[in-house]
């Protein structure tokens, strides 16, 4: 088979295989980098292995790749990636259910609602028992109203709230909005630490949940660690590719394996990529508050 062209570049066999990849798969995002940073690294690895030059913006024209929902820099876990025509399927990932394991700290509040922020309040927590915590969780299960954190990917006048906050600009809290919690359970309690397993719908902030739990217990709380263990049908244990597996062949195998997890696409029906909380960038990255 003769090599084809993309963006005016003649492709070899590896590059031809890379640009023919299409569908959804999952990678592991470690704690530290942004979701966009992980996506860019994945993209650069693939293009480098394929021997494709990445000068200027040509790489954005020849390789379509995006992710299905932002994980905060301080969080780790499953990041669903769409490649080729798979970028059009990312909307289902944004709206679908997600599972998290979160570690909260009682008696401390921060401006970001997680360990990356400045401590804004400290309160006693000695009175809180395991039974108190378990009882409170029932109030946060089902269809509830939640106020998103000020430090978030939500936007005001086209800019992220977190960006405005870091510049020191005054930002009003977004109004409470309906979110869904499918299940919420206490896995471990060793004051001041507590560990939760959460399954929720799109647009839900685990940071806000931990903070709200602290208030409900007449103290305060902030999130220390967060791991996304599942997004849609993709699980951390079974489907997430770690960085040492970010090769063209491994991605191709993962795409083949993950095809069976997805519903069949209706024939002759275009899939929209818009989402009320998300924006598609030039290289098809999709951003969403989670």
PDB file of N, CA, C and O in Angstrom, residues 54-114:
ATOM      1  N   UNK A  54       6.685  18.522  13.688  1.00  0.00           N
ATOM      2  CA  UNK A  54       5.631  19.240  14.422  1.00  0.00           C
ATOM      3  C   UNK A  54       5.868  20.738  14.422  1.00  0.00           C
ATOM      4  O   UNK A  54       5.500  21.434  15.351  1.00  0.00           O
ATOM      5  N   UNK A  55       6.489  21.254  13.361  1.00  0.00           N
ATOM      6  CA  UNK A  55       6.743  22.691  13.281  1.00  0.00           C
ATOM      7  C   UNK A  55       5.434  23.447  13.066  1.00  0.00           C
ATOM      8  O   UNK A  55       4.549  22.988  12.353  1.00  0.00           O
ATOM      9  N   UNK A  56       5.342  24.621  13.671  1.00  0.00           N
ATOM     10  CA  UNK A  56       4.158  25.453  13.480  1.00  0.00           C
ATOM     11  C   UNK A  56       2.906  24.775  13.987  1.00  0.00           C
ATOM     12  O   UNK A  56       2.910  24.061  14.974  1.00  0.00           O
ATOM     13  N   UNK A  57       1.797  24.997  13.281  1.00  0.00           N
ATOM     14  CA  UNK A  57       0.511  24.448  13.694  1.00  0.00           C
ATOM     15  C   UNK A  57       0.057  23.290  12.822  1.00  0.00           C
ATOM     16  O   UNK A  57      -1.079  22.855  12.915  1.00  0.00           O
ATOM     17  N   UNK A  58       0.947  22.760  11.979  1.00  0.00           N
ATOM     18  CA  UNK A  58       0.541  21.685  11.066  1.00  0.00           C
ATOM     19  C   UNK A  58       0.051  20.456  11.815  1.00  0.00           C
ATOM     20  O   UNK A  58      -0.827  19.748  11.352  1.00  0.00           O
ATOM     21  N   UNK A  59       0.636  20.206  13.002  1.00  0.00           N
ATOM     22  CA  UNK A  59       0.236  19.016  13.740  1.00  0.00           C
ATOM     23  C   UNK A  59      -1.236  19.083  14.115  1.00  0.00           C
ATOM     24  O   UNK A  59      -1.908  18.068  14.210  1.00  0.00           O
ATOM     25  N   UNK A  60      -1.786  20.306  14.329  1.00  0.00           N
ATOM     26  CA  UNK A  60      -3.190  20.429  14.683  1.00  0.00           C
ATOM     27  C   UNK A  60      -4.081  20.147  13.481  1.00  0.00           C
ATOM     28  O   UNK A  60      -5.256  19.844  13.644  1.00  0.00           O
ATOM     29  N   UNK A  61      -3.556  20.278  12.284  1.00  0.00           N
ATOM     30  CA  UNK A  61      -4.335  20.060  11.080  1.00  0.00           C
ATOM     31  C   UNK A  61      -4.347  18.593  10.674  1.00  0.00           C
ATOM     32  O   UNK A  61      -5.272  18.152   9.995  1.00  0.00           O
ATOM     33  N   UNK A  62      -3.346  17.831  11.093  1.00  0.00           N
ATOM     34  CA  UNK A  62      -3.233  16.468  10.572  1.00  0.00           C
ATOM     35  C   UNK A  62      -3.652  15.395  11.567  1.00  0.00           C
ATOM     36  O   UNK A  62      -3.906  14.270  11.174  1.00  0.00           O
ATOM     37  N   UNK A  63      -3.720  15.714  12.850  1.00  0.00           N
ATOM     38  CA  UNK A  63      -4.077  14.700  13.838  1.00  0.00           C
ATOM     39  C   UNK A  63      -5.153  15.245  14.762  1.00  0.00           C
ATOM     40  O   UNK A  63      -4.910  16.149  15.554  1.00  0.00           O
ATOM     41  N   UNK A  64      -6.358  14.688  14.639  1.00  0.00           N
ATOM     42  CA  UNK A  64      -7.476  15.135  15.477  1.00  0.00           C
ATOM     43  C   UNK A  64      -7.499  14.307  16.752  1.00  0.00           C
ATOM     44  O   UNK A  64      -7.569  13.082  16.716  1.00  0.00           O
ATOM     45  N   UNK A  65      -7.421  14.996  17.889  1.00  0.00           N
ATOM     46  CA  UNK A  65      -7.405  14.310  19.171  1.00  0.00           C
ATOM     47  C   UNK A  65      -8.020  15.229  20.225  1.00  0.00           C
ATOM     48  O   UNK A  65      -7.868  16.443  20.169  1.00  0.00           O
ATOM     49  N   UNK A  66      -8.761  14.665  21.151  1.00  0.00           N
ATOM     50  CA  UNK A  66      -9.400  15.463  22.197  1.00  0.00           C
ATOM     51  C   UNK A  66      -9.640  14.609  23.427  1.00  0.00           C
ATOM     52  O   UNK A  66      -9.461  13.391  23.396  1.00  0.00           O
ATOM     53  N   UNK A  67     -10.019  15.247  24.534  1.00  0.00           N
ATOM     54  CA  UNK A  67     -10.334  14.465  25.732  1.00  0.00           C
ATOM     55  C   UNK A  67     -11.768  14.731  26.176  1.00  0.00           C
ATOM     56  O   UNK A  67     -12.351  15.775  25.874  1.00  0.00           O
ATOM     57  N   UNK A  68     -12.333  13.798  26.926  1.00  0.00           N
ATOM     58  CA  UNK A  68     -13.747  13.837  27.253  1.00  0.00           C
ATOM     59  C   UNK A  68     -14.070  14.336  28.633  1.00  0.00           C
ATOM     60  O   UNK A  68     -14.976  13.811  29.282  1.00  0.00           O
ATOM     61  N   UNK A  69     -13.366  15.352  29.117  1.00  0.00           N
ATOM     62  CA  UNK A  69     -13.699  15.914  30.426  1.00  0.00           C
ATOM     63  C   UNK A  69     -12.473  16.154  31.269  1.00  0.00           C
ATOM     64  O   UNK A  69     -11.712  15.243  31.567  1.00  0.00           O
ATOM     65  N   UNK A  70     -12.259  17.411  31.656  1.00  0.00           N
ATOM     66  CA  UNK A  70     -11.060  17.820  32.386  1.00  0.00           C
ATOM     67  C   UNK A  70     -10.955  17.194  33.777  1.00  0.00           C
ATOM     68  O   UNK A  70     -11.916  17.171  34.523  1.00  0.00           O
ATOM     69  N   UNK A  71      -9.761  16.702  34.079  1.00  0.00           N
ATOM     70  CA  UNK A  71      -9.393  16.338  35.449  1.00  0.00           C
ATOM     71  C   UNK A  71      -8.477  17.440  35.965  1.00  0.00           C
ATOM     72  O   UNK A  71      -7.539  17.842  35.278  1.00  0.00           O
ATOM     73  N   UNK A  72      -8.742  17.950  37.161  1.00  0.00           N
ATOM     74  CA  UNK A  72      -7.887  18.982  37.737  1.00  0.00           C
ATOM     75  C   UNK A  72      -6.434  18.520  37.793  1.00  0.00           C
ATOM     76  O   UNK A  72      -6.157  17.321  37.864  1.00  0.00           O
ATOM     77  N   UNK A  73      -5.515  19.474  37.794  1.00  0.00           N
ATOM     78  CA  UNK A  73      -4.086  19.156  37.854  1.00  0.00           C
ATOM     79  C   UNK A  73      -3.748  18.284  39.054  1.00  0.00           C
ATOM     80  O   UNK A  73      -2.919  17.376  38.968  1.00  0.00           O
ATOM     81  N   UNK A  74      -4.393  18.562  40.186  1.00  0.00           N
ATOM     82  CA  UNK A  74      -4.090  17.832  41.416  1.00  0.00           C
ATOM     83  C   UNK A  74      -4.726  16.445  41.455  1.00  0.00           C
ATOM     84  O   UNK A  74      -4.472  15.673  42.377  1.00  0.00           O
ATOM     85  N   UNK A  75      -5.555  16.129  40.460  1.00  0.00           N
ATOM     86  CA  UNK A  75      -6.248  14.843  40.427  1.00  0.00           C
ATOM     87  C   UNK A  75      -5.544  13.867  39.486  1.00  0.00           C
ATOM     88  O   UNK A  75      -4.760  14.257  38.621  1.00  0.00           O
ATOM     89  N   UNK A  76      -5.831  12.586  39.681  1.00  0.00           N
ATOM     90  CA  UNK A  76      -5.275  11.531  38.835  1.00  0.00           C
ATOM     91  C   UNK A  76      -6.407  10.628  38.359  1.00  0.00           C
ATOM     92  O   UNK A  76      -7.541  10.741  38.816  1.00  0.00           O
ATOM     93  N   UNK A  77      -6.073   9.753  37.416  1.00  0.00           N
ATOM     94  CA  UNK A  77      -7.055   8.743  37.033  1.00  0.00           C
ATOM     95  C   UNK A  77      -7.378   8.700  35.558  1.00  0.00           C
ATOM     96  O   UNK A  77      -6.581   9.107  34.708  1.00  0.00           O
ATOM     97  N   UNK A  78      -8.571   8.195  35.266  1.00  0.00           N
ATOM     98  CA  UNK A  78      -9.005   7.921  33.893  1.00  0.00           C
ATOM     99  C   UNK A  78      -9.262   9.217  33.128  1.00  0.00           C
ATOM    100  O   UNK A  78     -10.016  10.076  33.587  1.00  0.00           O
ATOM    101  N   UNK A  79      -8.634   9.347  31.958  1.00  0.00           N
ATOM    102  CA  UNK A  79      -8.908  10.442  31.033  1.00  0.00           C
ATOM    103  C   UNK A  79      -9.274   9.806  29.695  1.00  0.00           C
ATOM    104  O   UNK A  79      -8.447   9.140  29.070  1.00  0.00           O
ATOM    105  N   UNK A  80     -10.526   9.977  29.285  1.00  0.00           N
ATOM    106  CA  UNK A  80     -10.981   9.389  28.024  1.00  0.00           C
ATOM    107  C   UNK A  80     -10.506  10.267  26.868  1.00  0.00           C
ATOM    108  O   UNK A  80     -10.661  11.490  26.894  1.00  0.00           O
ATOM    109  N   UNK A  81      -9.940   9.621  25.848  1.00  0.00           N
ATOM    110  CA  UNK A  81      -9.376  10.331  24.700  1.00  0.00           C
ATOM    111  C   UNK A  81     -10.090   9.896  23.434  1.00  0.00           C
ATOM    112  O   UNK A  81     -10.337   8.707  23.215  1.00  0.00           O
ATOM    113  N   UNK A  82     -10.428  10.872  22.609  1.00  0.00           N
ATOM    114  CA  UNK A  82     -10.986  10.588  21.284  1.00  0.00           C
ATOM    115  C   UNK A  82      -9.951  10.917  20.235  1.00  0.00           C
ATOM    116  O   UNK A  82      -9.252  11.926  20.323  1.00  0.00           O
ATOM    117  N   UNK A  83      -9.829  10.057  19.235  1.00  0.00           N
ATOM    118  CA  UNK A  83      -8.876  10.287  18.147  1.00  0.00           C
ATOM    119  C   UNK A  83      -9.592  10.069  16.823  1.00  0.00           C
ATOM    120  O   UNK A  83     -10.471   9.195  16.723  1.00  0.00           O
ATOM    121  N   UNK A  84      -9.254  10.863  15.815  1.00  0.00           N
ATOM    122  CA  UNK A  84      -9.944  10.760  14.531  1.00  0.00           C
ATOM    123  C   UNK A  84     -11.422  11.071  14.701  1.00  0.00           C
ATOM    124  O   UNK A  84     -11.811  12.040  15.362  1.00  0.00           O
ATOM    125  N   UNK A  85     -12.272  10.234  14.131  1.00  0.00           N
ATOM    126  CA  UNK A  85     -13.715  10.439  14.241  1.00  0.00           C
ATOM    127  C   UNK A  85     -14.210  10.253  15.672  1.00  0.00           C
ATOM    128  O   UNK A  85     -15.328  10.642  16.006  1.00  0.00           O
ATOM    129  N   UNK A  86     -13.382   9.668  16.518  1.00  0.00           N
ATOM    130  CA  UNK A  86     -13.748   9.488  17.917  1.00  0.00           C
ATOM    131  C   UNK A  86     -13.941  10.797  18.658  1.00  0.00           C
ATOM    132  O   UNK A  86     -14.628  10.835  19.679  1.00  0.00           O
ATOM    133  N   UNK A  87     -13.354  11.901  18.148  1.00  0.00           N
ATOM    134  CA  UNK A  87     -13.530  13.198  18.809  1.00  0.00           C
ATOM    135  C   UNK A  87     -14.996  13.623  18.807  1.00  0.00           C
ATOM    136  O   UNK A  87     -15.430  14.380  19.667  1.00  0.00           O
ATOM    137  N   UNK A  88     -15.771  13.122  17.825  1.00  0.00           N
ATOM    138  CA  UNK A  88     -17.193  13.475  17.753  1.00  0.00           C
ATOM    139  C   UNK A  88     -18.026  12.705  18.775  1.00  0.00           C
ATOM    140  O   UNK A  88     -19.199  13.002  18.973  1.00  0.00           O
ATOM    141  N   UNK A  89     -17.406  11.701  19.401  1.00  0.00           N
ATOM    142  CA  UNK A  89     -18.130  10.881  20.375  1.00  0.00           C
ATOM    143  C   UNK A  89     -17.890  11.343  21.813  1.00  0.00           C
ATOM    144  O   UNK A  89     -18.442  10.781  22.757  1.00  0.00           O
ATOM    145  N   UNK A  90     -17.059  12.372  21.995  1.00  0.00           N
ATOM    146  CA  UNK A  90     -16.666  12.777  23.344  1.00  0.00           C
ATOM    147  C   UNK A  90     -17.812  13.362  24.157  1.00  0.00           C
ATOM    148  O   UNK A  90     -17.794  13.328  25.386  1.00  0.00           O
ATOM    149  N   UNK A  91     -18.817  13.883  23.485  1.00  0.00           N
ATOM    150  CA  UNK A  91     -19.950  14.477  24.199  1.00  0.00           C
ATOM    151  C   UNK A  91     -20.616  13.462  25.122  1.00  0.00           C
ATOM    152  O   UNK A  91     -21.078  13.803  26.217  1.00  0.00           O
ATOM    153  N   UNK A  92     -20.680  12.213  24.690  1.00  0.00           N
ATOM    154  CA  UNK A  92     -21.304  11.185  25.525  1.00  0.00           C
ATOM    155  C   UNK A  92     -20.488  10.957  26.798  1.00  0.00           C
ATOM    156  O   UNK A  92     -21.038  10.621  27.843  1.00  0.00           O
ATOM    157  N   UNK A  93     -19.170  11.143  26.716  1.00  0.00           N
ATOM    158  CA  UNK A  93     -18.321  10.980  27.892  1.00  0.00           C
ATOM    159  C   UNK A  93     -18.537  12.124  28.883  1.00  0.00           C
ATOM    160  O   UNK A  93     -18.514  11.943  30.095  1.00  0.00           O
ATOM    161  N   UNK A  94     -18.757  13.326  28.351  1.00  0.00           N
ATOM    162  CA  UNK A  94     -18.960  14.487  29.207  1.00  0.00           C
ATOM    163  C   UNK A  94     -20.257  14.371  30.006  1.00  0.00           C
ATOM    164  O   UNK A  94     -20.330  14.770  31.160  1.00  0.00           O
ATOM    165  N   UNK A  95     -21.276  13.834  29.375  1.00  0.00           N
ATOM    166  CA  UNK A  95     -22.589  13.748  30.017  1.00  0.00           C
ATOM    167  C   UNK A  95     -22.755  12.473  30.836  1.00  0.00           C
ATOM    168  O   UNK A  95     -23.645  12.390  31.678  1.00  0.00           O
ATOM    169  N   UNK A  96     -21.913  11.472  30.604  1.00  0.00           N
ATOM    170  CA  UNK A  96     -22.080  10.173  31.250  1.00  0.00           C
ATOM    171  C   UNK A  96     -21.625  10.146  32.695  1.00  0.00           C
ATOM    172  O   UNK A  96     -21.113  11.130  33.239  1.00  0.00           O
ATOM    173  N   UNK A  97     -21.801   8.997  33.329  1.00  0.00           N
ATOM    174  CA  UNK A  97     -21.436   8.867  34.743  1.00  0.00           C
ATOM    175  C   UNK A  97     -19.930   8.700  34.920  1.00  0.00           C
ATOM    176  O   UNK A  97     -19.230   8.238  34.015  1.00  0.00           O
ATOM    177  N   UNK A  98     -19.472   9.100  36.106  1.00  0.00           N
ATOM    178  CA  UNK A  98     -18.059   8.991  36.461  1.00  0.00           C
ATOM    179  C   UNK A  98     -17.957   8.496  37.890  1.00  0.00           C
ATOM    180  O   UNK A  98     -18.838   8.775  38.706  1.00  0.00           O
ATOM    181  N   UNK A  99     -16.883   7.778  38.199  1.00  0.00           N
ATOM    182  CA  UNK A  99     -16.639   7.315  39.563  1.00  0.00           C
ATOM    183  C   UNK A  99     -15.318   7.893  40.065  1.00  0.00           C
ATOM    184  O   UNK A  99     -14.340   7.968  39.311  1.00  0.00           O
ATOM    185  N   UNK A 100     -15.318   8.277  41.333  1.00  0.00           N
ATOM    186  CA  UNK A 100     -14.141   8.863  41.950  1.00  0.00           C
ATOM    187  C   UNK A 100     -13.898   8.251  43.326  1.00  0.00           C
ATOM    188  O   UNK A 100     -14.839   7.842  44.008  1.00  0.00           O
ATOM    189  N   UNK A 101     -12.630   8.243  43.729  1.00  0.00           N
ATOM    190  CA  UNK A 101     -12.258   8.009  45.117  1.00  0.00           C
ATOM    191  C   UNK A 101     -11.619   9.295  45.611  1.00  0.00           C
ATOM    192  O   UNK A 101     -10.665   9.796  45.004  1.00  0.00           O
ATOM    193  N   UNK A 102     -12.177   9.843  46.684  1.00  0.00           N
ATOM    194  CA  UNK A 102     -11.702  11.129  47.202  1.00  0.00           C
ATOM    195  C   UNK A 102     -11.302  10.999  48.668  1.00  0.00           C
ATOM    196  O   UNK A 102     -11.975  10.320  49.445  1.00  0.00           O
ATOM    197  N   UNK A 103     -10.197  11.649  49.023  1.00  0.00           N
ATOM    198  CA  UNK A 103      -9.774  11.728  50.426  1.00  0.00           C
ATOM    199  C   UNK A 103      -9.990  13.156  50.895  1.00  0.00           C
ATOM    200  O   UNK A 103      -9.466  14.106  50.305  1.00  0.00           O
ATOM    201  N   UNK A 104     -10.811  13.312  51.943  1.00  0.00           N
ATOM    202  CA  UNK A 104     -11.086  14.627  52.502  1.00  0.00           C
ATOM    203  C   UNK A 104     -10.398  14.808  53.843  1.00  0.00           C
ATOM    204  O   UNK A 104     -10.032  13.833  54.512  1.00  0.00           O
ATOM    205  N   UNK A 105     -10.216  16.070  54.225  1.00  0.00           N
ATOM    206  CA  UNK A 105      -9.600  16.415  55.513  1.00  0.00           C
ATOM    207  C   UNK A 105     -10.577  17.291  56.285  1.00  0.00           C
ATOM    208  O   UNK A 105     -10.961  18.366  55.821  1.00  0.00           O
ATOM    209  N   UNK A 106     -10.971  16.835  57.456  1.00  0.00           N
ATOM    210  CA  UNK A 106     -11.855  17.622  58.314  1.00  0.00           C
ATOM    211  C   UNK A 106     -11.088  18.729  59.030  1.00  0.00           C
ATOM    212  O   UNK A 106      -9.888  18.608  59.282  1.00  0.00           O
ATOM    213  N   UNK A 107     -11.798  19.824  59.330  1.00  0.00           N
ATOM    214  CA  UNK A 107     -11.217  20.876  60.151  1.00  0.00           C
ATOM    215  C   UNK A 107     -10.420  21.915  59.404  1.00  0.00           C
ATOM    216  O   UNK A 107      -9.836  22.810  60.025  1.00  0.00           O
ATOM    217  N   UNK A 108     -10.386  21.842  58.087  1.00  0.00           N
ATOM    218  CA  UNK A 108      -9.600  22.797  57.303  1.00  0.00           C
ATOM    219  C   UNK A 108     -10.346  23.136  56.017  1.00  0.00           C
ATOM    220  O   UNK A 108     -10.890  22.253  55.354  1.00  0.00           O
ATOM    221  N   UNK A 109     -10.378  24.431  55.665  1.00  0.00           N
ATOM    222  CA  UNK A 109     -10.970  24.879  54.410  1.00  0.00           C
ATOM    223  C   UNK A 109      -9.934  25.666  53.620  1.00  0.00           C
ATOM    224  O   UNK A 109      -9.077  26.341  54.200  1.00  0.00           O
ATOM    225  N   UNK A 110      -9.981  25.559  52.291  1.00  0.00           N
ATOM    226  CA  UNK A 110      -9.066  26.314  51.428  1.00  0.00           C
ATOM    227  C   UNK A 110      -9.865  27.063  50.371  1.00  0.00           C
ATOM    228  O   UNK A 110     -11.028  26.738  50.101  1.00  0.00           O
ATOM    229  N   UNK A 111      -9.227  28.060  49.745  1.00  0.00           N
ATOM    230  CA  UNK A 111      -9.940  28.850  48.746  1.00  0.00           C
ATOM    231  C   UNK A 111     -10.257  28.066  47.479  1.00  0.00           C
ATOM    232  O   UNK A 111     -11.211  28.375  46.764  1.00  0.00           O
ATOM    233  N   UNK A 112      -9.475  27.024  47.191  1.00  0.00           N
ATOM    234  CA  UNK A 112      -9.715  26.209  45.998  1.00  0.00           C
ATOM    235  C   UNK A 112     -10.540  24.963  46.307  1.00  0.00           C
ATOM    236  O   UNK A 112     -10.890  24.206  45.400  1.00  0.00           O
ATOM    237  N   UNK A 113     -10.813  24.726  47.569  1.00  0.00           N
ATOM    238  CA  UNK A 113     -11.534  23.543  48.064  1.00  0.00           C
ATOM    239  C   UNK A 113     -10.711  22.268  47.959  1.00  0.00           C
ATOM    240  O   UNK A 113     -11.240  21.167  48.127  1.00  0.00           O
ATOM    241  N   UNK A 114      -9.407  22.403  47.660  1.00  0.00           N
ATOM    242  CA  UNK A 114      -8.517  21.243  47.652  1.00  0.00           C
ATOM    243  C   UNK A 114      -7.163  21.624  48.236  1.00  0.00           C
ATOM    244  O   UNK A 114      -6.960  22.764  48.675  1.00  0.00           O
TER     245      UNK A 114
END
